[in-house]
Tab-separated table of N, CA and C in Angstrom:
chain	number	residue	atom	x	y	z
A	1	MET	N	355.316	127.179	129.956
A	1	MET	CA	356.389	126.192	129.946
A	1	MET	C	356.185	125.219	131.107
A	2	ILE	N	356.403	123.956	130.839
A	2	ILE	CA	356.257	122.916	131.846
A	2	ILE	C	357.622	122.660	132.476
A	3	ASP	N	357.766	123.042	133.746
A	3	ASP	CA	359.034	122.844	134.449
A	3	ASP	C	359.051	121.562	135.268
A	4	THR	N	357.925	121.229	135.900
A	4	THR	CA	357.862	120.066	136.784
A	4	THR	C	356.651	119.213	136.445
A	5	VAL	N	356.901	117.907	136.254
A	5	VAL	CA	355.834	116.964	135.946
A	5	VAL	C	355.800	115.897	137.030
A	6	LEU	N	354.616	115.667	137.576
A	6	LEU	CA	354.410	114.604	138.558
A	6	LEU	C	353.835	113.394	137.835
A	7	ILE	N	354.466	112.228	138.061
A	7	ILE	CA	353.967	110.984	137.467
A	7	ILE	C	353.712	109.993	138.599
A	8	PRO	N	352.450	109.744	138.928
A	8	PRO	CA	352.142	108.684	139.891
A	8	PRO	C	352.326	107.329	139.202
A	9	VAL	N	353.061	106.425	139.832
A	9	VAL	CA	353.310	105.110	139.235
A	9	VAL	C	352.904	104.007	140.199
A	10	ASP	N	352.392	102.912	139.600
A	10	ASP	CA	351.959	101.777	140.415
A	10	ASP	C	352.467	100.443	139.885
A	11	GLY	N	353.345	100.477	138.901
A	11	GLY	CA	353.880	99.244	138.353
A	11	GLY	C	353.086	98.670	137.199
A	12	SER	N	351.966	99.286	136.860
A	12	SER	CA	351.128	98.797	135.770
A	12	SER	C	351.717	99.217	134.426
A	13	ASP	N	351.230	98.569	133.360
A	13	ASP	CA	351.626	98.965	132.008
A	13	ASP	C	351.254	100.417	131.743
A	14	GLN	N	350.146	100.854	132.340
A	14	GLN	CA	349.697	102.232	132.147
A	14	GLN	C	350.685	103.232	132.741
A	15	SER	N	351.248	102.909	133.893
A	15	SER	CA	352.209	103.846	134.482
A	15	SER	C	353.526	103.834	133.708
A	16	VAL	N	353.896	102.700	133.126
A	16	VAL	CA	355.078	102.652	132.263
A	16	VAL	C	354.862	103.575	131.071
A	17	GLU	N	353.677	103.527	130.492
A	17	GLU	CA	353.364	104.393	129.350
A	17	GLU	C	353.366	105.868	129.754
A	18	ALA	N	352.914	106.171	130.959
A	18	ALA	CA	352.941	107.564	131.434
A	18	ALA	C	354.377	108.066	131.528
A	19	VAL	N	355.283	107.212	131.985
A	19	VAL	CA	356.705	107.587	132.067
A	19	VAL	C	357.259	107.790	130.660
A	20	ARG	N	356.980	106.891	129.753
A	20	ARG	CA	357.461	107.019	128.364
A	20	ARG	C	356.919	108.293	127.714
A	21	TYR	N	355.630	108.534	127.899
A	21	TYR	CA	354.999	109.725	127.330
A	21	TYR	C	355.691	110.994	127.847
A	22	THR	N	355.886	111.058	129.139
A	22	THR	CA	356.507	112.238	129.737
A	22	THR	C	357.923	112.435	129.228
A	23	ASP	N	358.657	111.340	129.093
A	23	ASP	CA	360.032	111.409	128.607
A	23	ASP	C	360.092	111.988	127.193
A	24	ILE	N	359.091	111.671	126.377
A	24	ILE	CA	359.056	112.150	124.992
A	24	ILE	C	358.517	113.582	124.901
A	25	VAL	N	357.421	113.855	125.601
A	25	VAL	CA	356.735	115.139	125.452
A	25	VAL	C	357.367	116.250	126.286
A	26	PHE	N	357.898	115.903	127.453
A	26	PHE	CA	358.487	116.910	128.343
A	26	PHE	C	359.940	116.558	128.668
A	27	PRO	N	360.823	116.476	127.666
A	27	PRO	CA	362.190	116.010	127.908
A	27	PRO	C	363.027	116.925	128.808
A	28	GLU	N	362.671	118.181	128.885
A	28	GLU	CA	363.446	119.136	129.684
A	28	GLU	C	362.897	119.328	131.096
A	29	ALA	N	361.762	118.746	131.386
A	29	ALA	CA	361.103	118.970	132.683
A	29	ALA	C	361.775	118.179	133.799
A	30	ASP	N	361.667	118.721	135.005
A	30	ASP	CA	362.044	117.961	136.192
A	30	ASP	C	360.906	116.991	136.472
A	31	ILE	N	361.248	115.750	136.740
A	31	ILE	CA	360.257	114.704	136.930
A	31	ILE	C	360.186	114.323	138.407
A	32	VAL	N	358.967	114.190	138.899
A	32	VAL	CA	358.731	113.668	140.244
A	32	VAL	C	357.919	112.389	140.072
A	33	LEU	N	358.527	111.260	140.428
A	33	LEU	CA	357.824	109.981	140.399
A	33	LEU	C	357.269	109.721	141.788
A	34	LEU	N	356.008	109.340	141.852
A	34	LEU	CA	355.331	109.137	143.130
A	34	LEU	C	354.656	107.779	143.157
A	35	THR	N	354.862	107.058	144.250
A	35	THR	CA	354.090	105.850	144.509
A	35	THR	C	353.351	106.044	145.815
A	36	VAL	N	352.061	105.766	145.783
A	36	VAL	CA	351.219	105.907	146.968
A	36	VAL	C	350.904	104.514	147.500
A	37	ILE	N	351.212	104.310	148.749
A	37	ILE	CA	350.861	103.060	149.421
A	37	ILE	C	349.469	103.258	150.002
A	38	ASP	N	348.528	102.516	149.475
A	38	ASP	CA	347.141	102.601	149.929
A	38	ASP	C	346.883	101.435	150.882
A	39	PRO	N	346.828	101.704	152.200
A	39	PRO	CA	346.633	100.608	153.145
A	39	PRO	C	345.316	99.858	152.940
A	40	VAL	N	344.340	100.514	152.355
A	40	VAL	CA	343.045	99.885	152.124
A	40	VAL	C	343.150	98.817	151.038
A	41	SER	N	343.918	99.096	149.980
A	41	SER	CA	344.012	98.145	148.878
A	41	SER	C	345.084	97.093	149.092
A	42	GLY	N	345.903	97.257	150.137
A	42	GLY	CA	346.939	96.276	150.406
A	42	GLY	C	348.031	96.300	149.359
A	43	PHE	N	348.686	97.459	149.180
A	43	PHE	CA	349.779	97.606	148.207
A	43	PHE	C	350.773	96.463	148.330
A	44	ALA	N	351.140	96.139	149.544
A	44	ALA	CA	352.100	95.053	149.759
A	44	ALA	C	351.459	94.003	150.638
A	45	ALA	N	351.630	92.789	150.273
A	45	ALA	CA	351.119	91.698	151.110
A	45	ALA	C	352.148	91.428	152.195
A	46	TYR	N	351.768	91.626	153.424
A	46	TYR	CA	352.675	91.410	154.546
A	46	TYR	C	352.910	89.916	154.691
A	47	ASP	N	354.161	89.522	154.652
A	47	ASP	CA	354.481	88.098	154.675
A	47	ASP	C	354.791	87.572	156.075
A	48	GLY	N	354.622	88.412	157.100
A	48	GLY	CA	354.867	87.968	158.463
A	48	GLY	C	356.333	87.989	158.862
A	49	ASN	N	357.175	88.499	158.003
A	49	ASN	CA	358.602	88.574	158.294
A	49	ASN	C	358.814	89.413	159.549
A	50	THR	N	359.581	88.907	160.467
A	50	THR	CA	359.784	89.615	161.735
A	50	THR	C	360.724	90.804	161.608
A	51	SER	N	361.344	90.981	160.441
A	51	SER	CA	362.282	92.097	160.290
A	51	SER	C	361.571	93.426	160.058
A	52	GLY	N	360.265	93.431	159.897
A	52	GLY	CA	359.564	94.694	159.690
A	52	GLY	C	358.076	94.491	159.607
A	53	ASN	N	357.372	95.598	159.568
A	53	ASN	CA	355.919	95.527	159.456
A	53	ASN	C	355.487	95.734	158.011
A	54	TRP	N	354.194	95.734	157.767
A	54	TRP	CA	353.688	95.842	156.401
A	54	TRP	C	354.131	97.128	155.730
A	55	GLU	N	354.188	98.231	156.489
A	55	GLU	CA	354.547	99.500	155.867
A	55	GLU	C	356.012	99.518	155.429
A	56	VAL	N	356.883	98.924	156.210
A	56	VAL	CA	358.293	98.849	155.832
A	56	VAL	C	358.427	98.043	154.541
A	57	GLN	N	357.736	96.907	154.482
A	57	GLN	CA	357.782	96.091	153.269
A	57	GLN	C	357.215	96.853	152.074
A	58	ALA	N	356.111	97.536	152.285
A	58	ALA	CA	355.488	98.299	151.198
A	58	ALA	C	356.418	99.413	150.726
A	59	ARG	N	357.061	100.105	151.630
A	59	ARG	CA	357.996	101.177	151.249
A	59	ARG	C	359.176	100.620	150.451
A	60	ASN	N	359.677	99.465	150.852
A	60	ASN	CA	360.779	98.847	150.116
A	60	ASN	C	360.347	98.467	148.707
A	61	GLN	N	359.149	97.896	148.582
A	61	GLN	CA	358.619	97.558	147.258
A	61	GLN	C	358.436	98.820	146.419
A	62	ALA	N	357.931	99.876	147.051
A	62	ALA	CA	357.696	101.134	146.339
A	62	ALA	C	359.017	101.733	145.856
A	63	LYS	N	360.048	101.696	146.680
A	63	LYS	CA	361.356	102.231	146.277
A	63	LYS	C	361.917	101.463	145.091
A	64	ASP	N	361.767	100.142	145.101
A	64	ASP	CA	362.219	99.331	143.963
A	64	ASP	C	361.447	99.707	142.699
A	65	LEU	N	360.152	99.884	142.842
A	65	LEU	CA	359.306	100.267	141.714
A	65	LEU	C	359.726	101.619	141.147
A	66	LEU	N	359.972	102.586	142.023
A	66	LEU	CA	360.377	103.919	141.581
A	66	LEU	C	361.728	103.875	140.871
A	67	THR	N	362.646	103.076	141.370
A	67	THR	CA	363.956	102.933	140.730
A	67	THR	C	363.786	102.375	139.316
A	68	THR	N	362.929	101.367	139.174
A	68	THR	CA	362.679	100.778	137.858
A	68	THR	C	362.119	101.819	136.889
A	69	HIS	N	361.166	102.611	137.346
A	69	HIS	CA	360.569	103.643	136.487
A	69	HIS	C	361.568	104.759	136.195
A	70	ARG	N	362.345	105.163	137.186
A	70	ARG	CA	363.340	106.223	136.978
A	70	ARG	C	364.357	105.793	135.923
A	71	ASP	N	364.742	104.531	135.947
A	71	ASP	CA	365.731	104.033	134.991
A	71	ASP	C	365.204	103.991	133.561
A	72	ARG	N	363.897	104.097	133.371
A	72	ARG	CA	363.309	104.135	132.030
A	72	ARG	C	363.434	105.517	131.382
A	73	LEU	N	363.741	106.526	132.165
A	73	LEU	CA	363.849	107.885	131.645
A	73	LEU	C	365.193	108.091	130.950
A	74	SER	N	365.201	108.931	129.917
A	74	SER	CA	366.452	109.193	129.206
A	74	SER	C	367.430	110.002	130.055
A	75	ASP	N	366.919	110.819	130.996
A	75	ASP	CA	367.775	111.570	131.910
A	75	ASP	C	367.271	111.373	133.341
A	76	PRO	N	367.599	110.225	133.948
A	76	PRO	CA	367.085	109.951	135.292
A	76	PRO	C	367.692	110.825	136.383
A	77	GLY	N	368.745	111.564	136.053
A	77	GLY	CA	369.423	112.378	137.048
A	77	GLY	C	368.584	113.487	137.647
A	78	SER	N	367.662	114.050	136.875
A	78	SER	CA	366.845	115.163	137.378
A	78	SER	C	365.502	114.671	137.923
A	79	THR	N	365.479	113.422	138.358
A	79	THR	CA	364.229	112.830	138.824
A	79	THR	C	364.207	112.726	140.337
A	80	ASP	N	363.095	113.172	140.921
A	80	ASP	CA	362.858	113.046	142.352
A	80	ASP	C	361.880	111.895	142.539
A	81	THR	N	362.103	111.063	143.540
A	81	THR	CA	361.173	109.968	143.813
A	81	THR	C	360.603	110.137	145.214
A	82	ARG	N	359.318	109.805	145.329
A	82	ARG	CA	358.630	109.953	146.611
A	82	ARG	C	357.696	108.781	146.851
A	83	VAL	N	357.585	108.406	148.132
A	83	VAL	CA	356.652	107.371	148.561
A	83	VAL	C	355.801	107.970	149.669
A	84	THR	N	354.481	107.830	149.545
A	84	THR	CA	353.584	108.303	150.590
A	84	THR	C	352.577	107.204	150.915
A	85	VAL	N	351.891	107.387	152.035
A	85	VAL	CA	350.868	106.435	152.465
A	85	VAL	C	349.553	107.189	152.591
A	86	GLY	N	348.482	106.616	152.035
A	86	GLY	CA	347.172	107.240	152.171
A	86	GLY	C	346.295	106.992	150.966
A	87	SER	N	345.273	107.796	150.851
A	87	SER	CA	344.351	107.724	149.718
A	87	SER	C	345.090	108.178	148.461
A	88	PRO	N	345.144	107.352	147.416
A	88	PRO	CA	345.914	107.727	146.230
A	88	PRO	C	345.558	109.091	145.646
A	89	SER	N	344.286	109.368	145.435
A	89	SER	CA	343.932	110.647	144.814
A	89	SER	C	344.307	111.834	145.700
A	90	GLU	N	344.098	111.708	146.992
A	90	GLU	CA	344.458	112.799	147.905
A	90	GLU	C	345.968	112.999	147.964
A	91	GLN	N	346.713	111.918	147.994
A	91	GLN	CA	348.172	112.021	148.043
A	91	GLN	C	348.734	112.603	146.746
A	92	ILE	N	348.190	112.179	145.626
A	92	ILE	CA	348.668	112.686	144.335
A	92	ILE	C	348.445	114.188	144.229
A	93	THR	N	347.249	114.649	144.562
A	93	THR	CA	346.977	116.092	144.467
A	93	THR	C	347.785	116.879	145.498
A	94	GLY	N	347.962	116.308	146.679
A	94	GLY	CA	348.757	116.985	147.712
A	94	GLY	C	350.216	117.127	147.329
A	95	ILE	N	350.798	116.058	146.800
A	95	ILE	CA	352.203	116.107	146.377
A	95	ILE	C	352.359	117.025	145.172
A	96	ALA	N	351.402	116.993	144.255
A	96	ALA	CA	351.463	117.886	143.090
A	96	ALA	C	351.534	119.344	143.540
A	97	ASP	N	350.729	119.694	144.530
A	97	ASP	CA	350.773	121.056	145.071
A	97	ASP	C	352.102	121.326	145.777
A	98	ALA	N	352.565	120.358	146.551
A	98	ALA	CA	353.797	120.532	147.331
A	98	ALA	C	355.034	120.737	146.447
A	99	VAL	N	355.082	120.051	145.308
A	99	VAL	CA	356.242	120.179	144.426
A	99	VAL	C	356.026	121.251	143.361
A	100	ASP	N	354.890	121.933	143.427
A	100	ASP	CA	354.542	122.977	142.470
A	100	ASP	C	354.561	122.434	141.037
A	101	ALA	N	353.914	121.282	140.856
A	101	ALA	CA	353.876	120.638	139.541
A	101	ALA	C	353.092	121.486	138.545
A	102	ASP	N	353.600	121.518	137.329
A	102	ASP	CA	352.917	122.210	136.236
A	102	ASP	C	352.011	121.264	135.467
A	103	GLN	N	352.245	119.966	135.633
A	103	GLN	CA	351.505	118.951	134.882
A	103	GLN	C	351.536	117.645	135.679
A	104	ILE	N	350.438	116.907	135.628
A	104	ILE	CA	350.379	115.558	136.174
A	104	ILE	C	350.142	114.633	134.985
A	105	VAL	N	350.965	113.614	134.850
A	105	VAL	CA	350.782	112.627	133.790
A	105	VAL	C	350.612	111.284	134.471
A	106	MET	N	349.480	110.640	134.218
A	106	MET	CA	349.225	109.368	134.875
A	106	MET	C	348.512	108.400	133.964
A	107	GLY	N	348.701	107.141	134.255
A	107	GLY	CA	348.039	106.105	133.495
A	107	GLY	C	346.633	105.888	133.990
A	108	SER	N	345.820	105.330	133.118
A	108	SER	CA	344.465	104.953	133.481
A	108	SER	C	344.267	103.499	133.099
A	109	HIS	N	343.638	102.760	133.976
A	109	HIS	CA	343.404	101.344	133.713
A	109	HIS	C	342.263	101.126	132.741
A	110	GLY	N	341.491	102.169	132.466
A	110	GLY	CA	340.420	102.060	131.486
A	110	GLY	C	339.261	101.185	131.928
A	111	ARG	N	339.015	101.157	133.229
A	111	ARG	CA	337.882	100.362	133.718
A	111	ARG	C	336.574	100.994	133.265
A	112	SER	N	335.590	100.161	133.093
A	112	SER	CA	334.276	100.683	132.725
A	112	SER	C	333.197	99.842	133.389
A	113	GLY	N	331.979	100.312	133.283
A	113	GLY	CA	330.835	99.565	133.790
A	113	GLY	C	330.882	99.337	135.286
A	114	VAL	N	330.498	98.134	135.683
A	114	VAL	CA	330.407	97.779	137.102
A	114	VAL	C	331.774	97.860	137.780
A	115	GLN	N	332.813	97.430	137.078
A	115	GLN	CA	334.146	97.465	137.672
A	115	GLN	C	334.539	98.898	138.042
A	116	ARG	N	334.201	99.858	137.194
A	116	ARG	CA	334.527	101.255	137.491
A	116	ARG	C	333.723	101.760	138.685
A	117	LEU	N	332.459	101.340	138.773
A	117	LEU	CA	331.629	101.744	139.907
A	117	LEU	C	332.174	101.183	141.212
A	118	LEU	N	332.637	99.934	141.183
A	118	LEU	CA	333.137	99.298	142.396
A	118	LEU	C	334.530	99.784	142.772
A	119	VAL	N	335.406	99.904	141.790
A	119	VAL	CA	336.795	100.251	142.059
A	119	VAL	C	337.012	101.756	142.009
A	120	GLY	N	336.321	102.442	141.121
A	120	GLY	CA	336.508	103.877	140.972
A	120	GLY	C	337.687	104.173	140.074
A	121	SER	N	337.902	105.406	139.802
A	121	SER	CA	338.998	105.822	138.953
A	121	SER	C	339.819	106.879	139.680
A	122	VAL	N	341.039	106.492	140.053
A	122	VAL	CA	341.927	107.448	140.711
A	122	VAL	C	342.200	108.613	139.773
A	123	ALA	N	342.410	108.308	138.496
A	123	ALA	CA	342.685	109.368	137.527
A	123	ALA	C	341.538	110.383	137.474
A	124	GLU	N	340.325	109.877	137.463
A	124	GLU	CA	339.170	110.775	137.432
A	124	GLU	C	339.079	111.603	138.712
A	125	GLN	N	339.330	110.977	139.860
A	125	GLN	CA	339.298	111.712	141.128
A	125	GLN	C	340.353	112.811	141.148
A	126	VAL	N	341.543	112.510	140.625
A	126	VAL	CA	342.612	113.518	140.578
A	126	VAL	C	342.197	114.663	139.665
A	127	MET	N	341.663	114.343	138.489
A	127	MET	CA	341.246	115.388	137.549
A	127	MET	C	340.204	116.316	138.158
A	128	ARG	N	339.294	115.752	138.943
A	128	ARG	CA	338.216	116.558	139.531
A	128	ARG	C	338.673	117.397	140.729
A	129	SER	N	339.802	117.023	141.331
A	129	SER	CA	340.167	117.687	142.581
A	129	SER	C	341.413	118.570	142.495
A	130	THR	N	341.905	118.837	141.296
A	130	THR	CA	343.073	119.701	141.176
A	130	THR	C	342.880	120.690	140.037
A	131	SER	N	343.558	121.811	140.153
A	131	SER	CA	343.536	122.793	139.067
A	131	SER	C	344.737	122.608	138.138
A	132	ILE	N	345.623	121.685	138.495
A	132	ILE	CA	346.798	121.396	137.677
A	132	ILE	C	346.351	120.554	136.477
A	133	PRO	N	346.843	120.865	135.288
A	133	PRO	CA	346.478	120.051	134.120
A	133	PRO	C	346.891	118.581	134.318
A	134	VAL	N	345.996	117.669	133.928
A	134	VAL	CA	346.243	116.236	134.074
A	134	VAL	C	346.152	115.591	132.695
A	135	THR	N	347.179	114.843	132.345
A	135	THR	CA	347.174	114.070	131.109
A	135	THR	C	347.015	112.606	131.491
A	136	ILE	N	346.015	111.967	130.893
A	136	ILE	CA	345.750	110.560	131.160
A	136	ILE	C	346.282	109.752	129.982
A	137	VAL	N	347.135	108.782	130.289
A	137	VAL	CA	347.726	107.926	129.269
A	137	VAL	C	347.140	106.534	129.436
A	138	ARG	N	346.611	106.006	128.349
A	138	ARG	CA	346.075	104.638	128.379
A	138	ARG	C	346.974	103.750	127.566
A	139	TRP	N	347.283	102.600	128.104
A	139	TRP	CA	348.149	101.643	127.439
A	139	TRP	C	347.332	100.821	126.462
A	140	GLN	N	347.858	100.683	125.263
A	140	GLN	CA	347.175	99.889	124.246
A	140	GLN	C	348.226	99.183	123.395
A	141	TYR	N	347.809	98.122	122.786
A	141	TYR	CA	348.664	97.492	121.791
A	141	TYR	C	348.501	98.261	120.500
A	142	TYR	N	349.594	98.573	119.854
A	142	TYR	CA	349.539	99.255	118.574
A	142	TYR	C	349.992	98.281	117.489
A	143	ILE	N	349.244	98.217	116.425
A	143	ILE	CA	349.588	97.343	115.315
A	143	ILE	C	350.038	98.210	114.166
A	144	CYS	N	351.228	97.969	113.726
A	144	CYS	CA	351.767	98.719	112.595
A	144	CYS	C	351.359	98.004	111.309
A	145	PRO	N	350.563	98.637	110.450
A	145	PRO	CA	350.036	97.964	109.258
A	145	PRO	C	351.100	97.330	108.374
A	146	ASN	N	352.256	97.969	108.251
A	146	ASN	CA	353.265	97.413	107.354
A	146	ASN	C	354.057	96.274	108.003
A	147	LYS	N	353.749	95.915	109.232
A	147	LYS	CA	354.424	94.816	109.921
A	147	LYS	C	353.549	93.581	110.010
A	148	ILE	N	352.348	93.635	109.456
A	148	ILE	CA	351.426	92.502	109.551
A	148	ILE	C	351.784	91.436	108.542
């Protein structure tokens, strides 16, 4: 039985699909939504505002993102949200262990070729570094034949 599902979200269409998938497939599970602030990739562009530093701005953006994703769930009440800073794959696997997740559901950008070599795949890194089952959701346009 799947009691706890971790969903790393980054605001992409793929992470929206991961939330939708989890809501449908694991409706009774406790959900942990996670956003990782990766200082290397520049999650938030620091605008020079004197009211805070880049990390404060990034955390605020991440909290807004998590709220948006939580509100997409049919039962947002049993949802935990977390923001961490660091390497995405390391943070995802670490939080999954910390919350005793039974499943990780995450989106994949579907990069291939040179782009995949240069950027890498967080989803692939997570799959290789955890014993927790990982479901990869890819966002696609679906065409319904009877609607054409």
